PDB file of C-alpha atoms and ligand atoms in Angstrom:
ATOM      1  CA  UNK A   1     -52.054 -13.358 -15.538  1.00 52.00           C
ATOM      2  CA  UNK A   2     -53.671 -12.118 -18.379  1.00 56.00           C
ATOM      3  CA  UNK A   3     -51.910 -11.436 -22.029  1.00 54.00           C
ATOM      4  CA  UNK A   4     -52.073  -7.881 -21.024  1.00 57.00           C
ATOM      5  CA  UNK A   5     -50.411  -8.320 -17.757  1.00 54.00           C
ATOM      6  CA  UNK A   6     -47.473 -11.006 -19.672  1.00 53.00           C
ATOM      7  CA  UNK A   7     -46.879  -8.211 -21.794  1.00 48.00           C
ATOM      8  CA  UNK A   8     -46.184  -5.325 -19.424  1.00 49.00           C
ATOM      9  CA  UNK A   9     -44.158  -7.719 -16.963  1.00 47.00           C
ATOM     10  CA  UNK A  10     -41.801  -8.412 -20.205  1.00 56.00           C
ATOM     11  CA  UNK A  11     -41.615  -4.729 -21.344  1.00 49.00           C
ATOM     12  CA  UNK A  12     -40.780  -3.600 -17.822  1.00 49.00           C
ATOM     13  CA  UNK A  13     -38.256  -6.913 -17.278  1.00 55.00           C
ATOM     14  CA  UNK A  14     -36.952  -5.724 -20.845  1.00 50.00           C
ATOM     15  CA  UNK A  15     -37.017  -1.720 -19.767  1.00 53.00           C
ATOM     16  CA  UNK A  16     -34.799  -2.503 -16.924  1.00 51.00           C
ATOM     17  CA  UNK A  17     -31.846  -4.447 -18.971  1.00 49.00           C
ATOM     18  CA  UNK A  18     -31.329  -1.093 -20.460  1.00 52.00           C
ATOM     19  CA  UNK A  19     -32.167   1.535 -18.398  1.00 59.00           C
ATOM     20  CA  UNK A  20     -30.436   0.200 -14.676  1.00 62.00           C
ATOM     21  CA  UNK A  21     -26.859  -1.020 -15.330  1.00 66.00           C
ATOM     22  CA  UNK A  22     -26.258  -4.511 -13.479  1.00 68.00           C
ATOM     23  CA  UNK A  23     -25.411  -4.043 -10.507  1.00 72.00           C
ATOM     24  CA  UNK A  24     -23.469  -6.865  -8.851  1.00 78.00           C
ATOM     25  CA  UNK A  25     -25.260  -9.475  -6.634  1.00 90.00           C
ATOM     26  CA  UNK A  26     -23.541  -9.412  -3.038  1.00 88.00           C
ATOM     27  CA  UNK A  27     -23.265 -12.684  -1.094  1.00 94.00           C
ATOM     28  CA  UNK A  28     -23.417 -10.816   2.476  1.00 98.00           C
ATOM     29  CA  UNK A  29     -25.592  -8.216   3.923  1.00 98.00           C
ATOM     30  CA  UNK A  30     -22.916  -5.478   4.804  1.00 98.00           C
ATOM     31  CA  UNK A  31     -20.131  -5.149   5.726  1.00 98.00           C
ATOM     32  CA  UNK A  32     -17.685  -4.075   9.044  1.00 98.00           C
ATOM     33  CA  UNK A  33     -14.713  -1.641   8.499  1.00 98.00           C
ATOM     34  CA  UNK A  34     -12.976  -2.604  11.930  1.00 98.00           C
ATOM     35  CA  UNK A  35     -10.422   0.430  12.909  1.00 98.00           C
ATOM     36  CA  UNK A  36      -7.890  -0.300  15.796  1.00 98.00           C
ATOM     37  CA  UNK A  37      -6.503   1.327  18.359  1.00 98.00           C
ATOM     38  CA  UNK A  38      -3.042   0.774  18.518  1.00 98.00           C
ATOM     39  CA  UNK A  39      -1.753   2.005  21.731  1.00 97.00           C
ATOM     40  CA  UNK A  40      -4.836  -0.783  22.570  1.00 97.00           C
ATOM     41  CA  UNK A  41      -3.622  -3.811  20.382  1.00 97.00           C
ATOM     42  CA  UNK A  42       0.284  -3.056  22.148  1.00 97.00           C
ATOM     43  CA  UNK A  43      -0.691  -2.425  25.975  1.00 93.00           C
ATOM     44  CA  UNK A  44      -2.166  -6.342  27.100  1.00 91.00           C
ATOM     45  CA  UNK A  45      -0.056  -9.108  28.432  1.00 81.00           C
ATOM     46  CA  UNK A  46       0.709 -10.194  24.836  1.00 85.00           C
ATOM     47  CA  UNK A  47       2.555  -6.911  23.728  1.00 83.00           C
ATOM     48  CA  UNK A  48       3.256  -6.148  19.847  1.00 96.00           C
ATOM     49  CA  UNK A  49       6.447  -5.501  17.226  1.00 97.00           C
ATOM     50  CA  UNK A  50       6.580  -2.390  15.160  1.00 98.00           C
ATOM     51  CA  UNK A  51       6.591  -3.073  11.650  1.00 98.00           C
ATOM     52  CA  UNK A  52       9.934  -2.994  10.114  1.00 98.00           C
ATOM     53  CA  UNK A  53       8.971   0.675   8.726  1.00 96.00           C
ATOM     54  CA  UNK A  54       9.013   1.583  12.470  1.00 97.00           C
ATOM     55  CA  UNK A  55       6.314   3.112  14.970  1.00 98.00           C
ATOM     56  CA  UNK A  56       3.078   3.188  13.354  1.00 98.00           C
ATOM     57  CA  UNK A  57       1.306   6.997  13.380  1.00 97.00           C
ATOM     58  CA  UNK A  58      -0.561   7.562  16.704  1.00 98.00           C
ATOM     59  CA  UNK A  59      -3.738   6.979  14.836  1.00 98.00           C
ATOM     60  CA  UNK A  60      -6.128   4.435  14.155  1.00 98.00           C
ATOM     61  CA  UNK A  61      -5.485   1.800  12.221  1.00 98.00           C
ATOM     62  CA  UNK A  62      -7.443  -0.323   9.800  1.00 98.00           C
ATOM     63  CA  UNK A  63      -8.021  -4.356  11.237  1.00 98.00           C
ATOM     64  CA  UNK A  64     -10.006  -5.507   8.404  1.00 98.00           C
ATOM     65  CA  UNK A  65     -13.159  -4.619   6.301  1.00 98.00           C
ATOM     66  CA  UNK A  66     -15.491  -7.932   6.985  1.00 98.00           C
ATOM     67  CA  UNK A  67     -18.182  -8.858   5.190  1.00 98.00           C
ATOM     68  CA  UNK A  68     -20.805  -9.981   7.590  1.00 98.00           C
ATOM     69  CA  UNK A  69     -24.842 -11.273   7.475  1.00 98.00           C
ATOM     70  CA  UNK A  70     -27.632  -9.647   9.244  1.00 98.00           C
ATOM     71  CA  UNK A  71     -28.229 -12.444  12.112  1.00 97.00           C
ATOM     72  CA  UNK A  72     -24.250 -11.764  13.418  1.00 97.00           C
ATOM     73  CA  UNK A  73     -22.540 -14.406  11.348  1.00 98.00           C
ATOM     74  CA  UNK A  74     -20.269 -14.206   8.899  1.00 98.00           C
ATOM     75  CA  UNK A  75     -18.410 -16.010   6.005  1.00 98.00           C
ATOM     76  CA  UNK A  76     -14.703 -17.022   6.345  1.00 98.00           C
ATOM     77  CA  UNK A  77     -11.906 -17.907   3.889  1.00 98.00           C
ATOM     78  CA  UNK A  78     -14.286 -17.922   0.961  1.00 98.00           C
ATOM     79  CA  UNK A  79     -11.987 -18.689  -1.882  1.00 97.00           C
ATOM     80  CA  UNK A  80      -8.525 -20.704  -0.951  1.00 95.00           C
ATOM     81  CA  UNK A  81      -8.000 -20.551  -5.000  1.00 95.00           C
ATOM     82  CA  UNK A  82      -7.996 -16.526  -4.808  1.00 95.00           C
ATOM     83  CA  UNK A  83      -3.825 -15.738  -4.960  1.00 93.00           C
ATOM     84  CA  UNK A  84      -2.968 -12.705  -2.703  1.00 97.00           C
ATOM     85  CA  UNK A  85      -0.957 -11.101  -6.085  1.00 97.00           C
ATOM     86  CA  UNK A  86       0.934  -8.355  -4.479  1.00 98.00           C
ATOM     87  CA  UNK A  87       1.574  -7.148  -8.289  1.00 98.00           C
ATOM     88  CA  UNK A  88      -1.960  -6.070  -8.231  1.00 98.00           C
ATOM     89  CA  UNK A  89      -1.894  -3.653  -5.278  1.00 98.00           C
ATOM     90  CA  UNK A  90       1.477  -2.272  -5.205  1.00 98.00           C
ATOM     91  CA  UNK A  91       0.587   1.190  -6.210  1.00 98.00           C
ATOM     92  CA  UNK A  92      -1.671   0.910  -2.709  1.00 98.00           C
ATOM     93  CA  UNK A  93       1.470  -0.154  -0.635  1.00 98.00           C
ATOM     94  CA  UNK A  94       2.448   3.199   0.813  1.00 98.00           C
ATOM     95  CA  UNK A  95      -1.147   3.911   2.337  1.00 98.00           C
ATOM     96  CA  UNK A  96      -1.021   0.192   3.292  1.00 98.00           C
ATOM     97  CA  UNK A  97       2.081   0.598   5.227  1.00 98.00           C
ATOM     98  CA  UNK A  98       0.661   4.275   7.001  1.00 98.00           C
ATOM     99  CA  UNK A  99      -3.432   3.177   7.200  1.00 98.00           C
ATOM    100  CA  UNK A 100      -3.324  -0.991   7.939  1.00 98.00           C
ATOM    101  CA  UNK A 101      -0.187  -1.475   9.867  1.00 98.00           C
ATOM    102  CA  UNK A 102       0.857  -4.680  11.136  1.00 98.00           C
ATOM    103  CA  UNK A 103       1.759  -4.789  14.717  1.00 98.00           C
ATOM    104  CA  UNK A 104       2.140  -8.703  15.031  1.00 97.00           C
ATOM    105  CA  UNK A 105       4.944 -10.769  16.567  1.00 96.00           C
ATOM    106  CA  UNK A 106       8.014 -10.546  14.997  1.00 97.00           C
ATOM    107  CA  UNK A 107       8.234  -7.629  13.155  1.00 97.00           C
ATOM    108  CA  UNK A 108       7.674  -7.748   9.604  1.00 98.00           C
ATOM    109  CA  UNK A 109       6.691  -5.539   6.532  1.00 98.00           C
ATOM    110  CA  UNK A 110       2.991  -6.096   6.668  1.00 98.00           C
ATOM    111  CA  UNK A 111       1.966  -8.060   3.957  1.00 98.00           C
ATOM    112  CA  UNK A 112       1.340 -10.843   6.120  1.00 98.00           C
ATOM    113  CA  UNK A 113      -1.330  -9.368   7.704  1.00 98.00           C
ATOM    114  CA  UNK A 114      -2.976  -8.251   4.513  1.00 98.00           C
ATOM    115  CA  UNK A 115      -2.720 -11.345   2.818  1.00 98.00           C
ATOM    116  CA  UNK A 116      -4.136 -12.811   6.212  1.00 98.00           C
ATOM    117  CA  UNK A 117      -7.311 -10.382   5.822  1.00 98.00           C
ATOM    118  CA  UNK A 118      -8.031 -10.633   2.522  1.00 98.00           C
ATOM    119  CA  UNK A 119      -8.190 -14.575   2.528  1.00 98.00           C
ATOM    120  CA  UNK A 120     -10.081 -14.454   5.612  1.00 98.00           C
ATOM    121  CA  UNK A 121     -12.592 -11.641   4.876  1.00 98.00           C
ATOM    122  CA  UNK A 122     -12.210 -10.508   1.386  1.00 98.00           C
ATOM    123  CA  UNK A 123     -12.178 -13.153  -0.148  1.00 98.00           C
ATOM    124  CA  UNK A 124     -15.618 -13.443   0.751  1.00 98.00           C
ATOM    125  CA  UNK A 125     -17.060 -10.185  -0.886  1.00 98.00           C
ATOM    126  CA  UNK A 126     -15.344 -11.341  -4.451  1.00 97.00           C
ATOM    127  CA  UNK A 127     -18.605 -10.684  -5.918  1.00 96.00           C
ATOM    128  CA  UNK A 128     -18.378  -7.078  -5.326  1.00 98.00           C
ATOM    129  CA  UNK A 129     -14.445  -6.268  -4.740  1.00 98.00           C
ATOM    130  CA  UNK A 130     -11.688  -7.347  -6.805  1.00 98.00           C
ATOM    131  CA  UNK A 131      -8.539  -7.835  -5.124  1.00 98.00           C
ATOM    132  CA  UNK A 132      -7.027  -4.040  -5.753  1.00 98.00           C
ATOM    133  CA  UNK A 133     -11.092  -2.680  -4.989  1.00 98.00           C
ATOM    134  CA  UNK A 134     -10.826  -4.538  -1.506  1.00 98.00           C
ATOM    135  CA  UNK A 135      -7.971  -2.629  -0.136  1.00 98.00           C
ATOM    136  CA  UNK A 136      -8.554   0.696  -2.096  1.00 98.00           C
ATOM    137  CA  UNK A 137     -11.929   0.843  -0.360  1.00 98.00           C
ATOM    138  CA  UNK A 138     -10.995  -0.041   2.840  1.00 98.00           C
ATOM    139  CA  UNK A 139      -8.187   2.407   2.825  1.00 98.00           C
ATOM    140  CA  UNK A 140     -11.049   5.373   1.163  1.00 98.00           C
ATOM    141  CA  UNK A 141     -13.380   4.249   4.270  1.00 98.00           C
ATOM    142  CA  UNK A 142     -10.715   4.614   6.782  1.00 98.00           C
ATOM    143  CA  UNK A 143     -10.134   8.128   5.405  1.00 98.00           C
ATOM    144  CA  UNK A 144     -13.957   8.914   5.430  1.00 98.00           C
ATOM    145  CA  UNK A 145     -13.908   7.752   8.719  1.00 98.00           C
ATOM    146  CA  UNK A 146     -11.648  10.514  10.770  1.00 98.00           C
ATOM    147  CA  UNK A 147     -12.014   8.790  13.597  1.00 98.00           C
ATOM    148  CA  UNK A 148      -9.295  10.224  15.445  1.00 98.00           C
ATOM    149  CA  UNK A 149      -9.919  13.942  14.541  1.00 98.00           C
ATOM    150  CA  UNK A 150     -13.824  13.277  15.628  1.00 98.00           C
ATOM    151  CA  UNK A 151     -12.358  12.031  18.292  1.00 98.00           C
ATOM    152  CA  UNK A 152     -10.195  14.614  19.534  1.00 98.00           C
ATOM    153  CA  UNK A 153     -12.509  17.422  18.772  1.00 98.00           C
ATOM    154  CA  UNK A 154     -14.787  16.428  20.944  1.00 98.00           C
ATOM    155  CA  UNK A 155     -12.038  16.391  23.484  1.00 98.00           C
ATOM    156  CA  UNK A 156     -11.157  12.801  23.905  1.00 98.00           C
ATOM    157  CA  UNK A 157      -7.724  12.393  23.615  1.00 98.00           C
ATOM    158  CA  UNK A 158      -5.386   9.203  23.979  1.00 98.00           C
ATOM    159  CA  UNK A 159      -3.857  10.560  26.660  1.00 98.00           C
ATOM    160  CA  UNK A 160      -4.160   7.338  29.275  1.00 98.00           C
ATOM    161  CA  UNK A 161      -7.688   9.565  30.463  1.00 98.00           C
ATOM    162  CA  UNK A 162     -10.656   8.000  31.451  1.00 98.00           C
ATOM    163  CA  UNK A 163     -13.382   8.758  29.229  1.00 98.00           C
ATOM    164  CA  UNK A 164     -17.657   7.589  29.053  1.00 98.00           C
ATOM    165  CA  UNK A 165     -18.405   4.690  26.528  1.00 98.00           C
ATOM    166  CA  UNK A 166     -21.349   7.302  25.584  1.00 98.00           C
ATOM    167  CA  UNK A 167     -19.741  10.276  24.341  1.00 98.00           C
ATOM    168  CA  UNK A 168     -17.442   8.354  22.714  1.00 98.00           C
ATOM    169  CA  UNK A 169     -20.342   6.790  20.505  1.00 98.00           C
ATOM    170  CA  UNK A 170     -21.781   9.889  20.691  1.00 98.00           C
ATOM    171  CA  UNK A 171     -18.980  11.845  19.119  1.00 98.00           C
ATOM    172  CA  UNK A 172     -18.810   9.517  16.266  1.00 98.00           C
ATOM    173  CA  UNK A 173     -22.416   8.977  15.613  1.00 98.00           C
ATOM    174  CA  UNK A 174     -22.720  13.190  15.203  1.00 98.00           C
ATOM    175  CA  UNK A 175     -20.078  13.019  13.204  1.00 98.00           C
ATOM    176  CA  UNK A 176     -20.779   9.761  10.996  1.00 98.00           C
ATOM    177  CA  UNK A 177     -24.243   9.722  11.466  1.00 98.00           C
ATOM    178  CA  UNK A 178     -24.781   6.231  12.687  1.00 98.00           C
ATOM    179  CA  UNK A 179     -24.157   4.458  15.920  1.00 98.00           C
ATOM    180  CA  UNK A 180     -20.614   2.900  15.958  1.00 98.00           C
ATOM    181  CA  UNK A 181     -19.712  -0.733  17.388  1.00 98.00           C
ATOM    182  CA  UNK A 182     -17.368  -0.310  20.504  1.00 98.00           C
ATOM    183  CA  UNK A 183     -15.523  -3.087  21.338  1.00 98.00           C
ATOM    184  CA  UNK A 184     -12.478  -2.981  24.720  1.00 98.00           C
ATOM    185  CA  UNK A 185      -9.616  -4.997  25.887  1.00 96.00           C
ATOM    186  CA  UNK A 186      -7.593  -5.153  29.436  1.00 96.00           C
ATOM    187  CA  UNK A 187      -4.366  -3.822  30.070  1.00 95.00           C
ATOM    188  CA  UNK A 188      -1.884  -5.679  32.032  1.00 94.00           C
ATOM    189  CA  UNK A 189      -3.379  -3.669  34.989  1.00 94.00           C
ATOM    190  CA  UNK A 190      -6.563  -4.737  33.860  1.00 95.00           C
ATOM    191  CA  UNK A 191      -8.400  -1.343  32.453  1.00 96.00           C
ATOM    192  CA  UNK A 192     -10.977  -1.545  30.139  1.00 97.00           C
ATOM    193  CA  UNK A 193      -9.606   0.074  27.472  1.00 98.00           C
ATOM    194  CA  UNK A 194     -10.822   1.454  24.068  1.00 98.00           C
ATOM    195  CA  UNK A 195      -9.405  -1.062  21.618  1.00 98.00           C
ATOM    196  CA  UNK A 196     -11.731  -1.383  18.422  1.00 98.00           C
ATOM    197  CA  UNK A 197     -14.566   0.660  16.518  1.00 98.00           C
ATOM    198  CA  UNK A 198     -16.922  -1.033  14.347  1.00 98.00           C
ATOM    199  CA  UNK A 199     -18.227   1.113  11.561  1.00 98.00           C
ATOM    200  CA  UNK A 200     -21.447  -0.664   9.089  1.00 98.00           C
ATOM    201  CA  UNK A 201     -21.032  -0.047   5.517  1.00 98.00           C
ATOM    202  CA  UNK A 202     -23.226  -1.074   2.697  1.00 98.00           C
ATOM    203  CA  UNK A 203     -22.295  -4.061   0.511  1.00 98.00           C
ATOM    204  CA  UNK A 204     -20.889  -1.722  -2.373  1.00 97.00           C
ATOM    205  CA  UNK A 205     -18.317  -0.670   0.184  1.00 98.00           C
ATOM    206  CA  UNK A 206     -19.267   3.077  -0.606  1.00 97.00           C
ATOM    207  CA  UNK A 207     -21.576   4.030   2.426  1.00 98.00           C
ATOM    208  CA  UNK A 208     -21.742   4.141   5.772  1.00 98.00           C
ATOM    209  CA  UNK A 209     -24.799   2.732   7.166  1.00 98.00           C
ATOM    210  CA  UNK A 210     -26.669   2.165  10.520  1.00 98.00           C
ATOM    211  CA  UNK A 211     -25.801  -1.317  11.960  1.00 98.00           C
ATOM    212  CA  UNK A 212     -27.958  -4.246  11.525  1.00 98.00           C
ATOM    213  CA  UNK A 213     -26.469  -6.182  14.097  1.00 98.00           C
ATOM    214  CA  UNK A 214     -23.732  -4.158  16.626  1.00 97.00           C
ATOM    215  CA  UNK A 215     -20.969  -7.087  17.708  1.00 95.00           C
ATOM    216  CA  UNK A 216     -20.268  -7.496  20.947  1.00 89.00           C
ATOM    217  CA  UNK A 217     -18.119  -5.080  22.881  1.00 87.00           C
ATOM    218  CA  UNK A 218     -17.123  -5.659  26.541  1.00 89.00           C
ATOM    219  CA  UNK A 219     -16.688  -2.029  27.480  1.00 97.00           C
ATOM    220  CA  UNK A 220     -17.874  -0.540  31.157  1.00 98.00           C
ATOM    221  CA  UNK A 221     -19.350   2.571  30.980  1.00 98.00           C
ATOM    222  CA  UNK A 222     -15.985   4.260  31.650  1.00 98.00           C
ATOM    223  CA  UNK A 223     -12.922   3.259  29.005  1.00 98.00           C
ATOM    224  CA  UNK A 224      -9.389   4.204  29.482  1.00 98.00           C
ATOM    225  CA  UNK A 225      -8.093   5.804  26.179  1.00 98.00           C
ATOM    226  CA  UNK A 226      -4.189   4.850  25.530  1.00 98.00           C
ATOM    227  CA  UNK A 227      -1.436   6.983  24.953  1.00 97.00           C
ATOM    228  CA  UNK A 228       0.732   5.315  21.802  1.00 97.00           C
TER     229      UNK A 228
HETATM  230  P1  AMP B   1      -9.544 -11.595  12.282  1.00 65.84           P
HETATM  231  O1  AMP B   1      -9.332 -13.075  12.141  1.00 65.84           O
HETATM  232  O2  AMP B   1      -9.628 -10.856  11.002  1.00 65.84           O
HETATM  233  O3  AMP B   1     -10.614 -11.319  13.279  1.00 65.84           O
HETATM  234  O4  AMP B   1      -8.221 -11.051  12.919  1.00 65.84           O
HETATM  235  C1  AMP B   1      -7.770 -11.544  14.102  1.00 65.84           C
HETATM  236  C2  AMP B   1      -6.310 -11.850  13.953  1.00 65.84           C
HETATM  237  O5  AMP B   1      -5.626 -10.700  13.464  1.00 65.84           O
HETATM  238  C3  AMP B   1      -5.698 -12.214  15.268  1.00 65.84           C
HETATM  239  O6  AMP B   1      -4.765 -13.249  15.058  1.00 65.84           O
HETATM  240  C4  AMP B   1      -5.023 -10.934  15.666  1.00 65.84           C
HETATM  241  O7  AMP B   1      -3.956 -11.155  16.532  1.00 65.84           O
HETATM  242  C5  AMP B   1      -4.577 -10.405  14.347  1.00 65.84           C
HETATM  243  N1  AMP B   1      -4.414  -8.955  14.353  1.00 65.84           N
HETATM  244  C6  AMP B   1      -5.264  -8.036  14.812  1.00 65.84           C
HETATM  245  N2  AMP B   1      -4.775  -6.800  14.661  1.00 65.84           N
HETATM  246  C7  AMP B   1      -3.558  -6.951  14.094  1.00 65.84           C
HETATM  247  C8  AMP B   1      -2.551  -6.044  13.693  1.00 65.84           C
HETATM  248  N3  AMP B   1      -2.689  -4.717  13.823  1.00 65.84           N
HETATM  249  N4  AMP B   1      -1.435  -6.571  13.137  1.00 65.84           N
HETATM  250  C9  AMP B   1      -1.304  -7.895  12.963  1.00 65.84           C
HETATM  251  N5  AMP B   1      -2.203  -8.803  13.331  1.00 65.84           N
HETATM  252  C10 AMP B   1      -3.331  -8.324  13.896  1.00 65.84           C
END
């Protein structure tokens, strides 16, 4: 390259320190919000507790917001040094309790499970999310999301009806815009039944986006939607 040429590179390397704030650099390509079906998660052979706040809202609620890479893989427990400082979130505890409930064995107030999540998953999209951003985004995401209400004005209802895996995606892709991850579990009578959605979200955690990998589901064409 020319003298020319070395001095527009450096005037455009030197424009852009200025003009486009740094963004930060993520580690993973995108990421999953994972919303559950609770009257799913409680109706297999394992069964659930309420938390000690009682019966969760008949809604769905939040698993975990996963950062993953393109080719289906994704990081794990990224950063055993990161504390879980409940200090830092407790103004988020509320919409915890209502939006990410725990339904694990025994009961408990559900800071297991988010202390379980965030070491596991978001620990691994530090580079991005703080602590307090990881669970305020997941909760804004889950709120974006309406699954339910997309769900139920397109009439599918938890009702314990049998319902096609298509308009289910369907509904949600109208409503979202892109095509959702379904995944299914058995019940003790051994219906497939709708149990998790997938939805892709850029690695800023503000946008939805199309999928670049869906994971697998394991649903017939026909799922059972359960009452809870
Ligand atoms: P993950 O490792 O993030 O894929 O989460 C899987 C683990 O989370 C399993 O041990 C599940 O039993 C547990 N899990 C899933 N949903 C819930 C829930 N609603 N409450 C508590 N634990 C859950």
């Amino acid at each position: 390259m020319g003298a020319k040429g070395w001095f527009i590179l450096k005037f455009l390397m030197f424009q852009g320190l200025f003009i486009s704030p740094p963004q930060p650099q993520a580690d993973f390509d995108f990421f999953y919000l994972v919303l559950q079906w609770p009257g799913a998660y409680c109706d297999t052979k394992r069964t659930c507790c309420y938390p000690t706040s009682g019966k969760p809202a008949a809604d769905f609620g939040i698993h975990g917001l996963w950062p993953n890479y393109k080719d289906g893989s994704w990081p794990s427990n990224c950063d055993p040094d990161s504390e879980f400082d409940r200090s830092q979130i407790s103004d988020l505890v509320s919409r915890l309790k209502r939006n990410w409930p725990t339904l694990a064995c025994p009961s408990n107030d559900g800071f297991k499970f988010w202390e379980y999540e965030w070491g596991k998953h978001g620990t691994c999209s530090e580079s991005v999310l703080s602590l307090h951003a990881y669970f305020d985004t997941t909760l804004r995401l889950k709120d974006q999301a309406n699954l339910l209400q997309t769900l139920t004005d397109s009439g599918i209802k938890p009702d314990d009806g049998f319902y096609d895996l298509q308009k289910i995606s369907d509904a949600i892709k109208d409503a979202i815009g892109f095509t959702p991850g379904i995944q299914c579990n058995k019940d003790p009578e051994r219906n497939d039944q709708l149990h998790q959605i997938f939805l892709c979200v850029d690695t800023s955690g503000a946008n939805f986006i199309e999928c670049p990998i869906l994971p697998r589901g394991r649903c017939p064409s026909q799922v059972q939607f359960a009452m809870f």
